[in-house]
């Protein structure tokens, strides 16, 4: 185990977190907010700790798969632990566990909050909440790799451990260049949304918060009603960008290369078809609630895009919609977005592999001697990927079941517990009943919040990095 290299990367993480804190620090300075000193102190603390840790140079910079998983898991834990300090030290959140919940919810892009009111918060706190989505959306270690060459080609282990989806590949030969390309696309789409929102009439500060929240598919807003109070034009714009950020970023790279067949993969097409189908069914189901079909379609499309991309914004309290619509919304929580996007959930690609795997097994039962391979877009899916997807689903069900059991000690209803865990592990944000879009997560006890924090981190990191921390074999030499 290369402990020095693990520590070195965690040190660099703290240095970069001190840089991230410059965003709320500058905001506090411009707005003359007392939180300036809190953010300055936190940034200085992160910088000092990071510099001290990185002074101890590793003997070897080689990383293997085990170190990659450990680095990713510990990095996100450390990021959240330090990211919670501004909430706690400013007094915005008196409990450190609650502050950690808010920070983890931000970085993992879950978007659930413990704040009953957000409109009264200082602007520096608001921008820090939203900016944590942007930092966590693409992956903080992917960001670091774009600027710091960690360990040559070995840092692919880190990218694989942090990136969402069943498999990760390089767009170009060098991992660092791939990271730069992904972040260029990410930044470009964020800026595009910011400009569109301002054209639609949104205040620049609110447009910035909304753009970075949408980019990370997080959902922290600056208004108590989320997106409900904005104009239809703004809501439609946000709907489009939520869908765009839920698509595999590789597709944008291939579109830029005019390789459209590679851009519009089976996964992307399936993602769009699920959105269209779900929007149509829900719009018809809720049509009696609204004055016209156009309004029903707008609210339906926004909610579907928000849930399947796991952004978590809302224009309406869908907890009050008919049972058919609520059931579809819960199903969309699990489906999630495309692999290689900033969205969460199980991912469309995994469902495609699972469905093809089931079809293959049914064929084998009928024709035992037939040899059939699973293919998607003409490419054969390796056995290791299929095995990984199957193991992932088993782990997913186990983590989900244990989490629900532990949350039941709070004695809330089954729908609240089920959808709260679903929202956490799929990084969606709002659930149903007490965890609905018109509520917040302050109702849960501190032990339950710790469970949900674990679920957020596990869901964002695709389970394995967090679970590996608890395996005794991980720490053996």
XYZ file of N, CA and C in Angstrom, residues 225-420:
588
model
N -39.005 28.111 -2.958
C -39.850 27.297 -3.836
C -39.057 26.694 -4.992
N -37.734 26.608 -4.831
C -36.848 26.059 -5.855
C -36.999 26.858 -7.147
N -37.552 26.269 -8.204
C -37.700 26.965 -9.487
C -39.139 27.369 -9.768
N -40.009 27.179 -8.793
C -41.436 27.427 -9.007
C -41.790 28.874 -9.285
N -41.031 29.827 -8.741
C -41.368 31.231 -8.890
C -40.810 31.889 -10.135
N -40.064 31.165 -10.932
C -39.459 31.742 -12.129
C -40.414 31.644 -13.322
N -40.093 32.397 -14.358
C -40.941 32.438 -15.553
C -40.893 31.107 -16.302
N -41.933 30.823 -17.123
C -41.902 29.598 -17.937
C -40.671 29.500 -18.824
N -40.178 30.637 -19.347
C -38.997 30.615 -20.217
C -37.777 30.102 -19.464
N -37.595 30.559 -18.226
C -36.467 30.104 -17.400
C -36.614 28.622 -17.081
N -37.828 28.204 -16.736
C -38.059 26.800 -16.409
C -37.768 25.898 -17.610
N -38.157 26.340 -18.803
C -37.892 25.552 -20.011
C -36.390 25.478 -20.280
N -35.688 26.603 -20.098
C -34.238 26.626 -20.310
C -33.534 25.662 -19.358
N -33.932 25.689 -18.092
C -33.330 24.793 -17.104
C -33.643 23.335 -17.442
N -34.845 23.075 -17.926
C -35.227 21.716 -18.333
C -34.272 21.183 -19.395
N -34.014 22.006 -20.400
C -33.124 21.597 -21.497
C -31.723 21.306 -20.978
N -31.207 22.187 -20.111
C -29.839 21.991 -19.635
C -29.734 20.819 -18.663
N -30.776 20.539 -17.896
C -30.739 19.354 -17.031
C -30.588 18.093 -17.882
N -31.290 18.056 -19.014
C -31.179 16.913 -19.914
C -29.774 16.839 -20.520
N -29.248 18.006 -20.929
C -27.918 18.042 -21.538
C -26.839 17.551 -20.582
N -26.951 17.926 -19.306
C -25.947 17.490 -18.333
C -26.149 16.037 -17.905
N -27.296 15.449 -18.263
C -27.526 14.037 -17.961
C -27.040 13.101 -19.046
N -26.532 13.680 -20.155
C -26.029 12.887 -21.277
C -24.523 12.667 -21.108
N -24.056 11.511 -21.539
C -22.630 11.177 -21.475
C -21.804 12.271 -22.158
N -20.822 12.827 -21.457
C -20.022 13.924 -21.991
C -19.171 13.488 -23.183
N -18.931 12.206 -23.304
C -18.216 11.713 -24.483
C -18.977 12.057 -25.762
N -20.317 12.106 -25.666
C -21.138 12.403 -26.837
C -20.817 13.785 -27.399
N -20.561 14.743 -26.519
C -20.252 16.102 -26.979
C -18.886 16.144 -27.665
N -17.973 15.334 -27.176
C -16.659 15.236 -27.815
C -16.802 14.689 -29.241
N -17.618 13.639 -29.388
C -17.804 13.037 -30.705
C -18.604 13.948 -31.640
N -19.554 14.709 -31.081
C -20.288 15.680 -31.903
C -19.320 16.725 -32.458
N -18.391 17.172 -31.606
C -17.383 18.131 -32.043
C -16.498 17.575 -33.149
N -16.316 16.248 -33.159
C -15.515 15.584 -34.199
C -16.368 15.153 -35.394
N -17.693 15.516 -35.333
C -18.662 15.155 -36.382
C -18.818 13.644 -36.520
N -18.601 12.940 -35.422
C -18.781 11.482 -35.405
C -20.119 11.183 -34.729
N -21.209 11.473 -35.437
C -22.548 11.461 -34.849
C -23.018 10.063 -34.461
N -22.588 9.052 -35.207
C -23.003 7.686 -34.862
C -22.456 7.286 -33.495
N -21.233 7.716 -33.194
C -20.650 7.416 -31.884
C -21.229 8.307 -30.793
N -21.731 9.469 -31.180
C -22.295 10.393 -30.198
C -23.673 9.925 -29.724
N -24.525 9.534 -30.678
C -25.887 9.125 -30.332
C -25.935 7.607 -30.174
N -25.412 7.173 -29.053
C -25.342 5.747 -28.749
C -26.714 5.225 -28.314
N -26.797 3.919 -28.157
C -28.035 3.298 -27.668
C -28.411 3.869 -26.306
N -27.404 4.114 -25.474
C -27.659 4.660 -24.147
C -28.290 6.041 -24.222
N -27.745 6.917 -25.055
C -28.269 8.280 -25.192
C -29.686 8.256 -25.750
N -29.913 7.442 -26.769
C -31.253 7.331 -27.366
C -32.247 6.806 -26.338
N -31.862 5.782 -25.574
C -32.742 5.226 -24.548
C -33.063 6.273 -23.477
N -32.052 7.056 -23.086
C -32.232 8.124 -22.103
C -33.283 9.126 -22.585
N -33.174 9.540 -23.830
C -34.119 10.515 -24.386
C -35.517 9.924 -24.541
N -35.600 8.649 -24.930
C -36.901 8.000 -25.085
C -37.618 7.848 -23.742
N -36.864 7.535 -22.683
C -37.461 7.434 -21.345
C -38.015 8.790 -20.925
N -37.281 9.848 -21.211
C -37.738 11.202 -20.860
C -39.026 11.543 -21.603
N -39.051 11.276 -22.905
C -40.230 11.603 -23.714
C -41.438 10.794 -23.256
N -41.263 9.502 -23.065
C -42.362 8.640 -22.641
C -42.899 9.014 -21.269
N -41.994 9.232 -20.311
C -42.414 9.580 -18.949
C -43.121 10.932 -18.921
N -42.602 11.889 -19.688
C -43.215 13.221 -19.750
C -44.639 13.137 -20.284
N -44.826 12.362 -21.327
C -46.155 12.228 -21.939
C -47.161 11.610 -20.964
N -46.769 10.527 -20.306
C -47.688 9.842 -19.385
C -48.045 10.743 -18.197
N -47.051 11.378 -17.602
C -47.304 12.237 -16.445
C -48.138 13.455 -16.846
N -47.855 14.043 -18.008
C -48.610 15.213 -18.464
C -50.093 14.887 -18.601
N -50.389 13.724 -19.158
C -51.791 13.300 -19.292
C -52.401 13.042 -17.917
N -51.621 12.436 -17.031
C -52.104 12.074 -15.702
C -52.411 13.290 -14.822
N -51.643 14.383 -15.000
C -51.834 15.559 -14.148
C -52.592 16.680 -14.865
N -53.094 16.404 -16.070
C -53.727 17.449 -16.877
C -54.914 18.104 -16.174
N -55.638 17.309 -15.373
C -56.813 17.853 -14.680
C -56.441 18.856 -13.593
N -55.177 18.843 -13.162
C -54.732 19.750 -12.092
C -54.474 21.148 -12.640
N -54.069 21.250 -13.900
C -53.641 22.525 -14.471
C -54.645 23.035 -15.498
N -54.486 24.297 -15.847
C -55.476 24.975 -16.690
C -55.446 24.525 -18.140
N -54.273 24.083 -18.615
C -54.178 23.644 -20.010
C -53.074 22.596 -20.146
N -53.074 21.913 -21.290
C -52.106 20.840 -21.516
C -50.684 21.379 -21.594
N -50.515 22.597 -22.129
C -49.176 23.181 -22.224
C -48.525 23.324 -20.868
N -49.294 23.751 -19.878
C -48.763 23.896 -18.521
C -48.445 22.534 -17.922
N -49.300 21.557 -18.193
C -49.059 20.195 -17.698
C -47.776 19.623 -18.275
N -47.575 19.827 -19.584
C -46.367 19.321 -20.247
C -45.129 20.004 -19.685
N -45.205 21.318 -19.438
C -44.040 22.061 -18.915
C -43.637 21.541 -17.542
N -44.600 21.389 -16.644
C -44.283 20.890 -15.299
C -43.851 19.427 -15.337
N -44.478 18.654 -16.204
C -44.120 17.239 -16.327
C -42.699 17.088 -16.864
N -42.387 17.834 -17.947
C -41.051 17.740 -18.556
C -39.979 18.206 -17.582
N -40.251 19.284 -16.853
C -39.267 19.787 -15.890
C -39.009 18.743 -14.803
N -40.084 18.173 -14.262
C -39.936 17.196 -13.176
C -39.232 15.942 -13.648
N -39.596 15.442 -14.819
C -38.949 14.244 -15.369
C -37.466 14.503 -15.597
N -37.137 15.642 -16.220
C -35.733 15.976 -16.467
C -34.967 16.132 -15.165
N -35.604 16.739 -14.176
C -34.965 16.971 -12.879
C -34.672 15.663 -12.151
N -35.627 14.740 -12.193
C -35.472 13.485 -11.449
C -34.549 12.515 -12.171
N -34.717 12.341 -13.471
C -33.885 11.349 -14.175
C -32.443 11.829 -14.284
N -32.234 13.147 -14.338
C -30.858 13.671 -14.339
C -30.323 13.772 -12.927
N -31.188 13.529 -11.948
C -30.910 13.587 -10.502
C -30.504 14.987 -10.066
N -31.037 16.017 -10.747
C -30.758 17.394 -10.344
C -31.540 17.750 -9.081
N -32.847 17.506 -9.090
C -33.632 17.728 -7.877
C -34.328 19.069 -7.775
N -34.251 19.905 -8.810
C -35.059 21.127 -8.827
C -36.534 20.753 -8.911
N -37.397 21.704 -8.563
C -38.831 21.464 -8.704
C -39.556 22.756 -9.037
N -40.603 22.631 -9.828
C -41.486 23.766 -10.102
C -42.814 23.597 -9.374
N -43.100 22.354 -9.004
C -44.343 22.027 -8.312
C -44.047 20.978 -7.245
N -44.942 20.881 -6.263
C -44.814 19.839 -5.246
C -45.396 18.551 -5.815
N -44.540 17.772 -6.488
C -45.029 16.548 -7.136
C -45.470 15.498 -6.121
N -45.210 15.762 -4.840
C -45.696 14.864 -3.803
C -47.225 14.844 -3.762
N -47.865 15.895 -4.316
C -49.324 16.012 -4.325
C -49.937 15.485 -5.622
N -49.130 15.017 -6.551
C -49.639 14.513 -7.826
C -50.263 13.122 -7.648
N -51.029 12.646 -8.640
C -51.644 11.310 -8.558
C -50.602 10.208 -8.399
N -51.056 9.052 -7.941
C -50.151 7.943 -7.629
C -49.376 7.448 -8.846
N -49.989 7.467 -10.025
C -49.284 7.024 -11.221
C -48.062 7.903 -11.476
N -48.255 9.206 -11.381
C -47.142 10.138 -11.602
C -46.068 9.965 -10.541
N -46.492 9.809 -9.297
C -45.515 9.628 -8.208
C -44.741 8.335 -8.389
N -45.402 7.293 -8.855
C -44.729 6.009 -9.064
C -43.683 6.115 -10.171
N -44.022 6.821 -11.248
C -43.066 7.009 -12.347
C -41.864 7.806 -11.856
N -42.118 8.830 -11.040
C -41.032 9.661 -10.507
C -40.066 8.819 -9.679
N -40.603 7.929 -8.834
C -39.744 7.065 -8.016
C -38.934 6.129 -8.906
N -39.548 5.605 -9.956
C -38.815 4.722 -10.881
C -37.683 5.483 -11.576
N -37.934 6.743 -11.936
C -36.912 7.552 -12.590
C -35.726 7.816 -11.671
N -35.990 7.895 -10.354
C -34.902 8.067 -9.383
C -33.875 6.955 -9.522
N -34.362 5.737 -9.717
C -33.464 4.580 -9.804
C -32.787 4.497 -11.172
N -33.518 4.843 -12.229
C -32.945 4.741 -13.574
C -31.748 5.672 -13.711
N -31.949 6.946 -13.377
C -30.854 7.901 -13.434
C -30.467 8.280 -14.853
N -29.299 8.870 -14.988
C -28.853 9.437 -16.263
C -27.869 8.505 -16.965
N -27.136 9.054 -17.917
C -26.153 8.267 -18.668
C -24.846 8.141 -17.892
N -24.115 7.081 -18.154
C -22.754 6.961 -17.625
C -21.910 8.069 -18.230
N -20.942 8.567 -17.471
C -20.085 9.621 -17.995
C -20.709 10.992 -17.974
N -21.861 11.144 -17.300
C -22.497 12.445 -17.128
C -22.270 12.901 -15.689
N -22.866 14.033 -15.319
C -22.757 14.472 -13.927
C -23.921 13.952 -13.093
N -24.830 13.208 -13.713
C -26.000 12.697 -13.008
C -25.716 11.435 -12.215
N -26.684 11.076 -11.373
C -26.552 9.893 -10.528
C -27.482 8.783 -10.975
N -27.930 7.969 -10.003
C -28.799 6.843 -10.305
C -28.012 5.612 -10.714
N -28.742 4.551 -11.015
C -28.096 3.291 -11.404
C -27.438 3.419 -12.774
N -27.976 4.235 -13.648
C -27.483 4.566 -14.986
C -28.161 3.705 -16.063
N -28.489 4.377 -17.149
C -29.127 3.735 -18.300
C -28.271 2.579 -18.825
N -26.955 2.784 -18.882
C -26.065 1.761 -19.449
C -26.140 0.458 -18.656
N -26.255 0.556 -17.342
C -26.350 -0.664 -16.530
C -27.654 -1.399 -16.822
N -28.740 -0.650 -16.973
C -30.009 -1.306 -17.280
C -29.956 -1.984 -18.645
N -29.293 -1.366 -19.604
C -29.156 -1.994 -20.920
C -28.388 -3.305 -20.816
N -27.307 -3.291 -20.048
C -26.507 -4.506 -19.867
C -27.308 -5.575 -19.135
N -28.059 -5.159 -18.107
C -28.876 -6.111 -17.348
C -29.961 -6.728 -18.226
N -30.654 -5.902 -19.017
C -31.711 -6.418 -19.884
C -31.149 -7.386 -20.916
N -30.014 -7.039 -21.514
C -29.401 -7.930 -22.494
C -28.894 -9.205 -21.825
N -28.450 -9.080 -20.562
C -28.006 -10.253 -19.818
C -29.156 -11.203 -19.534
N -30.308 -10.641 -19.183
C -31.501 -11.467 -18.935
C -31.932 -12.164 -20.228
N -31.932 -11.412 -21.337
C -32.314 -11.996 -22.624
C -31.365 -13.130 -23.004
N -30.075 -12.922 -22.733
C -29.094 -13.959 -23.037
C -29.365 -15.215 -22.218
N -29.661 -15.061 -20.920
C -29.920 -16.216 -20.060
C -31.184 -16.952 -20.484
N -32.202 -16.206 -20.916
C -33.427 -16.858 -21.394
C -33.141 -17.679 -22.648
N -32.311 -17.127 -23.538
C -31.939 -17.865 -24.749
C -31.145 -19.121 -24.414
N -30.274 -19.018 -23.429
C -29.460 -20.166 -23.014
C -30.338 -21.264 -22.421
N -31.383 -20.861 -21.694
C -32.301 -21.863 -21.131
C -33.006 -22.638 -22.230
N -33.309 -21.947 -23.332
C -33.997 -22.604 -24.446
C -33.006 -23.383 -25.315
N -31.829 -22.768 -25.560
C -30.795 -23.396 -26.387
C -29.491 -23.468 -25.581
N -29.331 -24.502 -24.754
C -28.182 -24.595 -23.838
C -26.818 -24.558 -24.513
N -26.719 -24.988 -25.735
C -25.418 -25.080 -26.398
C -25.083 -23.829 -27.227
N -26.001 -22.874 -27.236
C -25.757 -21.674 -28.026
C -24.791 -20.743 -27.281
N -23.817 -20.237 -28.010
C -22.871 -19.268 -27.445
C -23.278 -17.882 -27.929
N -23.640 -17.018 -26.993
C -24.113 -15.695 -27.366
C -23.419 -14.638 -26.526
N -22.934 -13.601 -27.181
C -22.250 -12.509 -26.487
C -23.184 -11.305 -26.368
N -22.987 -10.541 -25.303
C -23.757 -9.312 -25.114
C -23.073 -8.179 -25.868
N -23.831 -7.525 -26.737
C -23.286 -6.424 -27.522
C -24.155 -5.177 -27.365
N -23.498 -4.031 -27.339
C -24.187 -2.739 -27.353
C -23.482 -1.851 -28.366
N -24.243 -1.291 -29.285
C -23.696 -0.447 -30.352
C -22.625 -1.181 -31.164
N -22.812 -2.490 -31.328
C -21.883 -3.266 -32.127
C -20.620 -3.683 -31.400
N -20.461 -3.244 -30.158
C -19.270 -3.586 -29.381
C -19.615 -4.674 -28.355
N -18.769 -5.683 -28.296
C -18.991 -6.753 -27.332
C -18.676 -6.263 -25.922
N -19.590 -6.534 -25.004
C -19.379 -6.162 -23.602
C -18.577 -7.261 -22.924
N -17.436 -6.899 -22.391
C -16.563 -7.887 -21.762
C -17.228 -8.513 -20.536
N -16.842 -9.755 -20.277
C -17.409 -10.486 -19.142
C -17.167 -9.755 -17.822
N -16.010 -9.115 -17.692
C -15.685 -8.399 -16.455
C -16.659 -7.251 -16.204
N -17.085 -6.587 -17.270
C -18.043 -5.488 -17.127
C -19.401 -6.029 -16.700
N -19.834 -7.132 -17.315
C -21.120 -7.752 -16.955
C -21.091 -8.212 -15.504
N -19.987 -8.857 -15.122
C -19.850 -9.308 -13.734
C -19.892 -8.131 -12.770
N -19.212 -7.048 -13.124
C -19.184 -5.863 -12.277
C -20.570 -5.267 -12.103
N -21.354 -5.250 -13.186
C -22.723 -4.722 -13.111
C -23.580 -5.591 -12.198
N -23.448 -6.899 -12.316
C -24.221 -7.816 -11.469
C -23.860 -7.655 -9.993
N -22.565 -7.556 -9.709
C -22.119 -7.368 -8.319
C -22.588 -6.014 -7.797
N -22.519 -4.999 -8.661
C -22.988 -3.663 -8.270
C -24.451 -3.713 -7.834
N -25.287 -4.395 -8.598
C -26.719 -4.457 -8.268
C -26.961 -5.182 -6.952
N -26.190 -6.233 -6.691
C -26.321 -6.946 -5.415
C -25.943 -6.018 -4.257
N -24.813 -5.333 -4.395
C -24.374 -4.395 -3.359
C -25.376 -3.260 -3.182
N -25.930 -2.793 -4.292
C -26.910 -1.705 -4.258
C -28.119 -2.105 -3.415
N -28.644 -3.293 -3.679
C -29.824 -3.769 -2.941
C -29.499 -3.938 -1.460
N -28.323 -4.477 -1.146
C -27.941 -4.687 0.255
C -27.790 -3.364 0.999
N -27.086 -2.402 0.396
C -26.909 -1.093 1.029
C -28.255 -0.409 1.207
N -29.107 -0.509 0.195
C -30.428 0.104 0.258
C -31.249 -0.500 1.399
N -31.255 -1.820 1.481
C -32.057 -2.505 2.502
C -31.576 -2.177 3.916
N -30.255 -2.221 4.136
C -29.707 -1.911 5.463
C -29.981 -0.458 5.837
N -29.859 0.439 4.893
C -30.111 1.855 5.153
C -31.566 2.096 5.543
N -32.475 1.462 4.823
C -33.903 1.597 5.155
C -34.196 1.060 6.547
N -33.581 -0.068 6.873
C -33.786 -0.667 8.193
C -33.305 0.274 9.294
N -32.143 0.885 9.103
C -31.597 1.790 10.114
C -32.405 3.076 10.220
N -32.917 3.571 9.104
C -33.747 4.777 9.144
C -35.087 4.532 9.840
N -35.517 3.296 9.856
C -36.820 2.987 10.465
C -36.842 3.255 11.961
N -35.654 3.373 12.584
C -35.613 3.686 14.018
C -36.156 5.086 14.316
N -36.216 5.949 13.297
C -36.825 7.271 13.487
C -38.346 7.188 13.528
N -38.873 6.031 13.138
C -40.309 5.758 13.209
C -41.143 6.615 12.265
N -40.577 6.959 11.107
C -41.356 7.638 10.085
C -41.980 6.600 9.153
N -42.893 7.049 8.303
C -43.605 6.116 7.431
C -42.684 5.497 6.380
N -43.145 4.406 5.815
C -42.341 3.619 4.882
C -41.979 4.416 3.634
N -42.926 5.186 3.096
C -42.655 5.953 1.869
C -41.578 7.000 2.116
N -41.642 7.657 3.271
C -40.615 8.650 3.612
C -39.239 8.009 3.661
N -39.132 6.886 4.384
C -37.831 6.210 4.516
C -37.333 5.668 3.182
N -38.228 5.039 2.429
C -37.837 4.432 1.153
C -37.332 5.490 0.179
N -38.103 6.562 0.019
C -37.714 7.581 -0.966
C -36.544 8.435 -0.476
N -36.377 8.567 0.847
C -35.217 9.303 1.371
C -33.934 8.550 1.044
